CSV table of C-alpha atoms in Angstrom, one decimal:
chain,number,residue,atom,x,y,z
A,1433,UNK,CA,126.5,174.1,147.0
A,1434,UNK,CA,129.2,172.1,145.6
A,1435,UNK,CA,130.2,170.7,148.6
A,1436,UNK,CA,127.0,169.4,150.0
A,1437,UNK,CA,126.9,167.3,146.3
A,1438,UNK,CA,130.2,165.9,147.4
A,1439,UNK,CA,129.0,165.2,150.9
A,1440,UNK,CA,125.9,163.4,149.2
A,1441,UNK,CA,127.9,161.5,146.8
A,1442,UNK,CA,130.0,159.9,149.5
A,1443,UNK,CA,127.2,159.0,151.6
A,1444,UNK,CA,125.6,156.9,148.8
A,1445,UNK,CA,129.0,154.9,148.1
A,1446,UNK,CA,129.8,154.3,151.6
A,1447,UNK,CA,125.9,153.2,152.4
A,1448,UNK,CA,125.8,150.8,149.4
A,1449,UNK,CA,129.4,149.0,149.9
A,1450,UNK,CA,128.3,148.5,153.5
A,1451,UNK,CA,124.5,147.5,152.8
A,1452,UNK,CA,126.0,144.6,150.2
A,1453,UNK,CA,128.9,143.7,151.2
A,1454,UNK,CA,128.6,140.0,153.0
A,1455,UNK,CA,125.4,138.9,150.4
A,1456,UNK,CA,125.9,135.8,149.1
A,1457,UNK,CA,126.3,135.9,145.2
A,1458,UNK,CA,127.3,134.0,142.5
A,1459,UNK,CA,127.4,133.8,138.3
A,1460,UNK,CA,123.5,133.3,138.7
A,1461,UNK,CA,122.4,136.2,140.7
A,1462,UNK,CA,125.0,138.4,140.0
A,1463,UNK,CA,122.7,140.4,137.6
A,1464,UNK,CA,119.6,140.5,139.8
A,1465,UNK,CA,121.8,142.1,142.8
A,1466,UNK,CA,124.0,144.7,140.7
A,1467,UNK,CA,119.9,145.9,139.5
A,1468,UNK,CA,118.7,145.6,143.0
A,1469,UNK,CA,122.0,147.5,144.2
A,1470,UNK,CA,121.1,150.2,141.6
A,1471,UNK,CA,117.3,150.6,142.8
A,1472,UNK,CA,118.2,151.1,146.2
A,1473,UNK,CA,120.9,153.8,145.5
A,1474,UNK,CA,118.5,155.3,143.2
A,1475,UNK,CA,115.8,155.9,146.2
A,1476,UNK,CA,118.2,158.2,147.9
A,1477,UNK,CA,118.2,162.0,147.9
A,1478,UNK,CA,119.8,163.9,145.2
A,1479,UNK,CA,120.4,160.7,142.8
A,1480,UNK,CA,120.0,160.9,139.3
A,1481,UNK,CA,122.4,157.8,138.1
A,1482,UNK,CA,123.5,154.9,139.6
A,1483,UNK,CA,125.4,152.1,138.2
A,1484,UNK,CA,127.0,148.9,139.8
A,1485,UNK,CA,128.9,146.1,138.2
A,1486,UNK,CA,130.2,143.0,139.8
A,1487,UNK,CA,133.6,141.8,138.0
A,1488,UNK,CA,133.0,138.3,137.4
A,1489,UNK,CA,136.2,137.3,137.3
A,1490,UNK,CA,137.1,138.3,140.6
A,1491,UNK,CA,133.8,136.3,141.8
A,1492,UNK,CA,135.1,133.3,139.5
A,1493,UNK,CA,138.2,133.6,141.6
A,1494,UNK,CA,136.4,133.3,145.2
A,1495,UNK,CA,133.6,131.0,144.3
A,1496,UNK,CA,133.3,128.8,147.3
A,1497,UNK,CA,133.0,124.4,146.4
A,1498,UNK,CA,129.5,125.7,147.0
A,1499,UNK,CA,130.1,127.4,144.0
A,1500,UNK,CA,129.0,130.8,145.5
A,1501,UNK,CA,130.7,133.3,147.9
A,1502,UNK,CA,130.0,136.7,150.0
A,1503,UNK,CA,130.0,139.8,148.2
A,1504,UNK,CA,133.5,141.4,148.3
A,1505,UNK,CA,135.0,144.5,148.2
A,1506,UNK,CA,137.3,143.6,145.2
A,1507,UNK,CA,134.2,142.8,143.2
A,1508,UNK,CA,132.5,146.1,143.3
A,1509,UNK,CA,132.7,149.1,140.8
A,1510,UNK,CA,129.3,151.6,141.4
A,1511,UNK,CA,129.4,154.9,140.1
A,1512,UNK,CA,126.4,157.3,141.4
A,1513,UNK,CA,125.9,161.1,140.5
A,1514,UNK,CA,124.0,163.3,142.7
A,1515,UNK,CA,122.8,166.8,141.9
A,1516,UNK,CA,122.4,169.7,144.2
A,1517,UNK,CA,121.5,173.3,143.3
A,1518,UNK,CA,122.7,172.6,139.7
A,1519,UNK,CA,126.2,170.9,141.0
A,1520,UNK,CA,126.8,167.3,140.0
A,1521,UNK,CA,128.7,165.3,141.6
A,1522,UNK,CA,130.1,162.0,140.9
A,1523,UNK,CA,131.3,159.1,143.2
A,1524,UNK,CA,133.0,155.7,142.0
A,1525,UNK,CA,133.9,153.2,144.0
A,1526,UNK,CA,136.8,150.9,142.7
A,1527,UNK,CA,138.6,147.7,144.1
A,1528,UNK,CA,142.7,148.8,144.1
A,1529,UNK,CA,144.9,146.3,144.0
A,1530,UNK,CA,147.5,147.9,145.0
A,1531,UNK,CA,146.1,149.2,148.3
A,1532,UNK,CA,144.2,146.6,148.4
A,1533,UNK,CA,141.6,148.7,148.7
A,1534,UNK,CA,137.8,149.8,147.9
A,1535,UNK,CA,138.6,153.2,146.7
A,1536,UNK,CA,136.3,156.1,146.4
A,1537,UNK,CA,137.1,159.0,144.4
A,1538,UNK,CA,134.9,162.3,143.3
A,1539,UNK,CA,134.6,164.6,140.6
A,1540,UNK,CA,132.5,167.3,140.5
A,1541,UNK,CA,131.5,170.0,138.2
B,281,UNK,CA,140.2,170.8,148.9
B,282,UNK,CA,136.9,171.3,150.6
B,283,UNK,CA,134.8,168.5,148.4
B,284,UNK,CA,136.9,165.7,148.9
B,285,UNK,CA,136.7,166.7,153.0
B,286,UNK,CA,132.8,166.8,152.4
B,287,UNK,CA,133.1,163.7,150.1
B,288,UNK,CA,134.9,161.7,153.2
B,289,UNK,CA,132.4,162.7,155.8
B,290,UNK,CA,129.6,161.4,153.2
B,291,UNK,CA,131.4,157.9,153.2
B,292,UNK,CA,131.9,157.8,157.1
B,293,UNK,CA,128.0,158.3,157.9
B,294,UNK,CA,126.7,156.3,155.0
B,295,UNK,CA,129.2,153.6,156.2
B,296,UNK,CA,128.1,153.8,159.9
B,297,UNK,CA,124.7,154.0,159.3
B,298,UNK,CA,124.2,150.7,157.1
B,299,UNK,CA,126.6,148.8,158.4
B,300,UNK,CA,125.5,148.5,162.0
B,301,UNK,CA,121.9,149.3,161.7
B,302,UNK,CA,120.1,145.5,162.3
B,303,UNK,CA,122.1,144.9,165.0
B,304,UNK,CA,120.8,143.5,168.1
B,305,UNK,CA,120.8,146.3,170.9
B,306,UNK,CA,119.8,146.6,174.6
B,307,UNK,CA,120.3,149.3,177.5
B,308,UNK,CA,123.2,146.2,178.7
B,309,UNK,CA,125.6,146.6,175.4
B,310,UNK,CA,124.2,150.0,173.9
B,311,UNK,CA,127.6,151.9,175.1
B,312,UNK,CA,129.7,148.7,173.7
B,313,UNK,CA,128.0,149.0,170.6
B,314,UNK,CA,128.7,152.5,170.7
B,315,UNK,CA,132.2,152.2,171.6
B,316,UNK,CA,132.8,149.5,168.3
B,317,UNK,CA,130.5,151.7,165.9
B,318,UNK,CA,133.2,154.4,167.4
B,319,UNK,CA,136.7,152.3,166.8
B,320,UNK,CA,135.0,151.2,163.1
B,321,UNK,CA,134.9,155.0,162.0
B,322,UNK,CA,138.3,156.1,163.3
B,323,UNK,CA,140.0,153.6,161.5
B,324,UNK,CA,138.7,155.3,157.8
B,325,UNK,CA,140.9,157.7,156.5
B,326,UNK,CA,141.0,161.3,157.3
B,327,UNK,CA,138.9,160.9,160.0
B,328,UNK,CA,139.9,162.4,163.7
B,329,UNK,CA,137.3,162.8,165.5
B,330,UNK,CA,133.6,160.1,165.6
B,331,UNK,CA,131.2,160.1,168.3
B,332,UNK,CA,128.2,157.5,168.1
B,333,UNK,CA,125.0,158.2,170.8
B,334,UNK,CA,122.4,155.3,171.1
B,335,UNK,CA,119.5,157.5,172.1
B,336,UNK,CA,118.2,154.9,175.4
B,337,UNK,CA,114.5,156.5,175.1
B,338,UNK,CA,114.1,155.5,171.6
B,339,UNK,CA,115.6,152.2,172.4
B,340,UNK,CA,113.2,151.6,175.7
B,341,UNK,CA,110.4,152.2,173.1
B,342,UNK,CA,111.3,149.8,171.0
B,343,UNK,CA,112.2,146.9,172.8
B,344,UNK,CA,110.7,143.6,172.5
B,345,UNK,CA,109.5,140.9,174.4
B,346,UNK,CA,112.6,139.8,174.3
B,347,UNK,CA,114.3,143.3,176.1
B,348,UNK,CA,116.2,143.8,173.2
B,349,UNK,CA,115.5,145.4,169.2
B,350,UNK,CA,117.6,145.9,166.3
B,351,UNK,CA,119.5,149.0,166.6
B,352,UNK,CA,117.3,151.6,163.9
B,353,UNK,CA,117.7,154.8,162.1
B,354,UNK,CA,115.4,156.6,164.6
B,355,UNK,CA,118.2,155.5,167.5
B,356,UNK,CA,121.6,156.8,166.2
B,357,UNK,CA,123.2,160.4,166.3
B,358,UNK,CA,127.2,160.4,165.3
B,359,UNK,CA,129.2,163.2,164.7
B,360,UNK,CA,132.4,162.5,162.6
B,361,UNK,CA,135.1,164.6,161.7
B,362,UNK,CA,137.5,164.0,158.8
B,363,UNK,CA,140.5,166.5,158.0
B,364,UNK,CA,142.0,166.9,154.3
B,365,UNK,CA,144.4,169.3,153.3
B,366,UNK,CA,143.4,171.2,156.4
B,367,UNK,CA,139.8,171.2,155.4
B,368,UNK,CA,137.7,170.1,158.4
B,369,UNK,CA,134.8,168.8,157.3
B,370,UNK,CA,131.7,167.8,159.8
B,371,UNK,CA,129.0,165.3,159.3
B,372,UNK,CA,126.5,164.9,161.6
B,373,UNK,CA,123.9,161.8,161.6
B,374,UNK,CA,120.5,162.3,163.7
B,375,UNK,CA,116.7,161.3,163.3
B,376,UNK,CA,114.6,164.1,161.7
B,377,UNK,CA,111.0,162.9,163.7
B,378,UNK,CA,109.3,165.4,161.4
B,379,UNK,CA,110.7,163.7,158.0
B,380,UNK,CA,110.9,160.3,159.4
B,381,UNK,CA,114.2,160.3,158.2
B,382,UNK,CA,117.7,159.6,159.7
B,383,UNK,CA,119.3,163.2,158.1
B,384,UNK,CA,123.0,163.7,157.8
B,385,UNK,CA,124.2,167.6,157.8
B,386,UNK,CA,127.3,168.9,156.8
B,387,UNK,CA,129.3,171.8,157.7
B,388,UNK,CA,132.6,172.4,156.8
B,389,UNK,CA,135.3,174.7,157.4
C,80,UNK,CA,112.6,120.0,171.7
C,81,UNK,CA,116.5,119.3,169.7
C,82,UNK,CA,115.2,120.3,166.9
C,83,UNK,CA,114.6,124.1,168.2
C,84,UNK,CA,117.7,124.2,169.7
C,85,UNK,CA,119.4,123.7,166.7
C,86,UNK,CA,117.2,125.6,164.6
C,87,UNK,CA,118.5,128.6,167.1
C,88,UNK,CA,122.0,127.9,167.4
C,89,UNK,CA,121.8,128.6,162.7
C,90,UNK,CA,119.8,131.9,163.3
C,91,UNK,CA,122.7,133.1,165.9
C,92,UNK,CA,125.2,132.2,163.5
C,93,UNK,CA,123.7,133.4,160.2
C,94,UNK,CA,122.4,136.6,162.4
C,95,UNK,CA,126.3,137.0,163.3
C,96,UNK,CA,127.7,136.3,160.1
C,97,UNK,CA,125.6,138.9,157.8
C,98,UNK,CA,125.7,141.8,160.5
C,99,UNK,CA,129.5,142.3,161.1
C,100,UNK,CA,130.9,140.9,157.7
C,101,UNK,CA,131.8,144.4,156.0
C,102,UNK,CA,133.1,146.1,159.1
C,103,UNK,CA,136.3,148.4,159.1
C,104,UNK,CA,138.4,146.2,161.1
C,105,UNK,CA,142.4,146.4,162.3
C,106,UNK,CA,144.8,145.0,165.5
C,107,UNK,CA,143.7,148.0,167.1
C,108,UNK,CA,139.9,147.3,167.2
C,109,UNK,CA,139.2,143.8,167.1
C,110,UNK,CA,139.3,143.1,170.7
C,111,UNK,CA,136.6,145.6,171.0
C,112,UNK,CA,134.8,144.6,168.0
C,113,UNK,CA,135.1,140.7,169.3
C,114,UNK,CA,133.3,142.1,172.5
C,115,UNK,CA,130.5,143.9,170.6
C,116,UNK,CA,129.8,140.9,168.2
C,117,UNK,CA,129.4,138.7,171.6
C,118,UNK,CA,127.3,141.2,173.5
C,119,UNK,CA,124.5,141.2,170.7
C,120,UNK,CA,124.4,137.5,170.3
C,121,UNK,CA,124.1,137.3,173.8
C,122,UNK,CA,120.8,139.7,173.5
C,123,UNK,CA,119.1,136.8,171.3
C,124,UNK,CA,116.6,134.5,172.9
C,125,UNK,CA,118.1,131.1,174.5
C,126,UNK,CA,121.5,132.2,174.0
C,127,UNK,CA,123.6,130.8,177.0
C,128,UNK,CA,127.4,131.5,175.7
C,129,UNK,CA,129.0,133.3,173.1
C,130,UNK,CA,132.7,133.7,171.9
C,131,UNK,CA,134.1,135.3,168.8
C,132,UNK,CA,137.3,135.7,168.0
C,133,UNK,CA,139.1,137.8,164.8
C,134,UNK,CA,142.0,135.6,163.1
C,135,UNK,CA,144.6,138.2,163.9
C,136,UNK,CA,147.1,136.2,161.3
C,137,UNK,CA,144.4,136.5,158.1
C,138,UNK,CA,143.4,140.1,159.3
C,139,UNK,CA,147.3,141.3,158.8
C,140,UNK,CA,147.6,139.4,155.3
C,141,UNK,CA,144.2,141.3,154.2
C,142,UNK,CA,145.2,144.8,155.8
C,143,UNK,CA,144.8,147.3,153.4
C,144,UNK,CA,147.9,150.3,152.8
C,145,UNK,CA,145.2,152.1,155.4
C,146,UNK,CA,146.2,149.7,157.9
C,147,UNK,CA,142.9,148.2,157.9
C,148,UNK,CA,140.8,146.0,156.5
C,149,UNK,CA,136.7,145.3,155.9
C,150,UNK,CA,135.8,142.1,158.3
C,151,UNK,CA,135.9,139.2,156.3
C,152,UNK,CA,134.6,135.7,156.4
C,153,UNK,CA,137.9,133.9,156.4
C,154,UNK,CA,138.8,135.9,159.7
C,155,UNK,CA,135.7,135.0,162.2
C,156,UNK,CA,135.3,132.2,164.4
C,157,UNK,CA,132.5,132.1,166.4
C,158,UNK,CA,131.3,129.7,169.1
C,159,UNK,CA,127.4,130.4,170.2
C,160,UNK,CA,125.5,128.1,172.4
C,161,UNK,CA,121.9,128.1,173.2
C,162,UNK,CA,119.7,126.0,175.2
C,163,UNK,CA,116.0,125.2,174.5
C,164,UNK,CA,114.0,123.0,177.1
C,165,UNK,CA,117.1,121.5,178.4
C,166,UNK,CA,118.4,120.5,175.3
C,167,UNK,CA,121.6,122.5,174.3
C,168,UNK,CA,122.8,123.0,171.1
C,169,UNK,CA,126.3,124.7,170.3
C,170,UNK,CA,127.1,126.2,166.4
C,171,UNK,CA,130.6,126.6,165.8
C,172,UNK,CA,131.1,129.1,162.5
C,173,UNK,CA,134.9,128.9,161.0
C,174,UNK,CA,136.4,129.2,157.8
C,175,UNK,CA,137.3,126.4,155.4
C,176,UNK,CA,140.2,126.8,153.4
C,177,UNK,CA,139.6,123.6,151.0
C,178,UNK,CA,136.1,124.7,151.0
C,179,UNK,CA,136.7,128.6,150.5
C,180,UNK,CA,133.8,129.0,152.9
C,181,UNK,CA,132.7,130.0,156.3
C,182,UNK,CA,131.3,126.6,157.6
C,183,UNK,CA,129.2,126.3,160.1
C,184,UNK,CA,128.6,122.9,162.4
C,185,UNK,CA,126.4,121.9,164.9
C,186,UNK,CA,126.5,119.8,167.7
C,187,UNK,CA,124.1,118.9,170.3
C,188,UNK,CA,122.9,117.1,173.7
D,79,UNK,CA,119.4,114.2,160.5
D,80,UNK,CA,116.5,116.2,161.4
D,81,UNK,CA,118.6,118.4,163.8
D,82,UNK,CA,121.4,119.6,160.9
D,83,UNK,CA,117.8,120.0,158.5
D,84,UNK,CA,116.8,122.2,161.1
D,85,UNK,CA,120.2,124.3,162.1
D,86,UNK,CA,120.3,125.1,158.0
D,87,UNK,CA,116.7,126.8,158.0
D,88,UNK,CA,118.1,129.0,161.1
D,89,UNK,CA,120.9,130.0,159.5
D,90,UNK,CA,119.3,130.9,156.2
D,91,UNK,CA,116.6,133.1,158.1
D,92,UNK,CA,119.3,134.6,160.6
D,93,UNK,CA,121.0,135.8,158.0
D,94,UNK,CA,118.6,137.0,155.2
D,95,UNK,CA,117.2,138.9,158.0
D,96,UNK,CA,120.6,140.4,158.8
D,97,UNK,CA,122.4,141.2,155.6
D,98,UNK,CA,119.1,143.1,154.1
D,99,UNK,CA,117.8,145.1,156.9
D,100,UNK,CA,118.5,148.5,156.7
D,101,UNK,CA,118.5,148.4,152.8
D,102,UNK,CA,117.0,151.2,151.2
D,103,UNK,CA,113.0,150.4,150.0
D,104,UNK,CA,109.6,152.0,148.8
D,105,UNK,CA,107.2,151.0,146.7
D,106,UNK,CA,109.2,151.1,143.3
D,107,UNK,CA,112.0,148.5,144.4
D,108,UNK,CA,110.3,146.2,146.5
D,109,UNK,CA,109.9,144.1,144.5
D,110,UNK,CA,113.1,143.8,142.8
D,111,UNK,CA,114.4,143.2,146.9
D,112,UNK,CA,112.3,140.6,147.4
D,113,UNK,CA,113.6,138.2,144.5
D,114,UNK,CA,117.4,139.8,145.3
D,115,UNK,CA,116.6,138.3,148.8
D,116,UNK,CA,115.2,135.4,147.1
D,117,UNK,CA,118.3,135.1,144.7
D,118,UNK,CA,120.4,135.2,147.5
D,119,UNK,CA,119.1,132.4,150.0
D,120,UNK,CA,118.7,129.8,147.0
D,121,UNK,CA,122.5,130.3,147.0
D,122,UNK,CA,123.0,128.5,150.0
D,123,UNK,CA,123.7,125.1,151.2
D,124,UNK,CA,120.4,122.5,151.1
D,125,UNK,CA,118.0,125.3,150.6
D,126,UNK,CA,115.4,123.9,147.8
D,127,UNK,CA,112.9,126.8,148.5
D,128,UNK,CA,112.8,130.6,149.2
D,129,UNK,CA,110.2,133.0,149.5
D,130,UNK,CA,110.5,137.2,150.6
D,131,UNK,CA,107.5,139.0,151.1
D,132,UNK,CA,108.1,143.0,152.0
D,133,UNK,CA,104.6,144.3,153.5
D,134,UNK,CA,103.5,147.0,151.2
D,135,UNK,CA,101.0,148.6,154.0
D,136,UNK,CA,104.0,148.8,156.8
D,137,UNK,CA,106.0,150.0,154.1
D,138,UNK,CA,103.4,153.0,153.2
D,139,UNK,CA,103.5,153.9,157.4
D,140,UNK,CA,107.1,154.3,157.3
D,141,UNK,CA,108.1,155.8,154.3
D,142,UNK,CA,110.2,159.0,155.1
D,143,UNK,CA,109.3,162.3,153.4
D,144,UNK,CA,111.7,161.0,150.6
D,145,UNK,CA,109.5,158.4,149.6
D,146,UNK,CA,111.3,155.2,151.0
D,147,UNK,CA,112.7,154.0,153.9
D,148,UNK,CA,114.7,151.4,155.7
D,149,UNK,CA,114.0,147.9,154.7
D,150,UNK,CA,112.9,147.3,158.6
D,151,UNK,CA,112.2,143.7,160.8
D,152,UNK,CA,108.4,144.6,160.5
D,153,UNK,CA,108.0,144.5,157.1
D,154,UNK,CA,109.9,141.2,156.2
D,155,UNK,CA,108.1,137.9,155.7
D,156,UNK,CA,110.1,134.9,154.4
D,157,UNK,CA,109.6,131.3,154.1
D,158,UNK,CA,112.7,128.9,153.6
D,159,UNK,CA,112.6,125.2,152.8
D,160,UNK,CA,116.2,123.2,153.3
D,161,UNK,CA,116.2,119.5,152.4
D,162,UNK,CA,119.2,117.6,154.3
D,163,UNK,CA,119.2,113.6,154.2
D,164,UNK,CA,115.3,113.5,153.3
D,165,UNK,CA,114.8,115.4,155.8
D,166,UNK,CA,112.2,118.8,155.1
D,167,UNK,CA,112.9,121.7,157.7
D,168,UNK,CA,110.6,125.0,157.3
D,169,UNK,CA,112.0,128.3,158.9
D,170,UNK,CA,109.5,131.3,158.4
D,171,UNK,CA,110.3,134.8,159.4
D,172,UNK,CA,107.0,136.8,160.6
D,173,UNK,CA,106.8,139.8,162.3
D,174,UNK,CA,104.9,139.3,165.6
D,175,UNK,CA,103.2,142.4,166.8
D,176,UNK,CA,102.9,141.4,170.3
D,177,UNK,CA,106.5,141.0,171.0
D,178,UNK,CA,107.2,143.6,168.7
D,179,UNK,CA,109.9,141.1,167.3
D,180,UNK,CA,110.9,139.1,164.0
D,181,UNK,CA,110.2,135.9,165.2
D,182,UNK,CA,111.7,133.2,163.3
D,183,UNK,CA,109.6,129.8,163.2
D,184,UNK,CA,110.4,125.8,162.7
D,185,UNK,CA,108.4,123.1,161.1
D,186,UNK,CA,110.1,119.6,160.2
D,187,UNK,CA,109.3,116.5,158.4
């Protein structure tokens, strides 16, 4: 049902924003987490596509003097798509800056 | 509509679930722990109703030396409820023994 | 020996750090989520004291239009002390402004 | 000074330990985890080594009926070298089975 696609959907966005969040991360590992990011979403029930990105520029912005910082909301843009019963759904998470806010949004077909 | 109800429960309970699981529990701050997990959920959007259980038979179980554990998957039932556009929409966390698997169900109305 | 008890007084802190960074936080639950963060450092081995405290000033200049915000570095401090065959170390964990980092310093007798 | 070398390796362990637990793992990602994990502690402050096991047998006894699992405290081994002033400090992370509990160790020179 389509709703139980939604349902899954969310559950994937708000798990991975709240499983990353906090890791330290930096120009140099910034690849290595967005893939490990990806693998774990892609373990989950109903997944067939996950994709994270961590804006760089943002992470330029908060680089500590140790020239690294925590993983931050405003860095991360995942998009996931779960099936269920033939419904897809599809979940993105996206820093707004005028909220200042990690925004989750669905569509579904 | 309906989804984006379903789609906000999803985020609630995949929220909960990874952010607090690791933490240090005992049968002395179980119910404060329970009472934050709580206060975490209700500030998200939509939601009116959360209710997080620390189940204290698992949690004797797995204690350590030590008399405490990190709170786990098999440990936590919560029950949040998020209202959009008049759409109630119920998720419900719990450990599924038989799947080994901390299951979140929907319903919806 | 001193060495231990400083080597304890960085897990607690690290520990601490990496759990609740990420958490939905706001005026109306940080007192409770203060409390929570304390009661599981307290569960850790040696751990005589505990204190944590939520900048209230950074945690209204990050609220989101949601009226809250995820916990972020730049709002904890945290005071844990832990003693270890009579010697006692304390780690104090509090955010740097020149630095752009959540430093964390040890002292010890 | 030996006692700072020694406060770095705890926090390093306290927190890999923290942030990662609970992440989503089988057999497919865990690798890809362990260098993320890796990626991340090198981050830090003074750290000049940095080694993550995940158990591949106590993975197989806790894998859900999805496949995968909860990254969980008894599956973790990591090894941490921090170099402050000269000084070598060793943290290890090793499940005991005993106490049931992740205990972190210390060696110094």
């Amino acid at each position: 049902m389509k709703e139980i696609a939604a349902f899954e959907a969310g559950i994937k966005l708000g798990a991975l924003f709240h499983q990353f969040i906090g890791a330290p991360v930096s120009h140099e590992n910034a690849e290595i987490l967005e893939r490990a990011m990806e693998s774990c979403v892609m373990l989950q029930p109903h997944v067939v596509h996950a994709e994270v990105k961590i804006d760089r520029e943002k992470l330029s912005e908060r680089l500590s003097e140790f020239d690294y910082c925590s993983l931050g909301g405003e860095m991360i843009y995942a998009r996931v798509v779960v099936e269920v019963d033939g419904f897809k759904a599809t979940g993105i998470l996206e820093w707004d800056e005028d909220r200042k806010y990690p925004l989750m949004k669905l569509s579904i077909r």
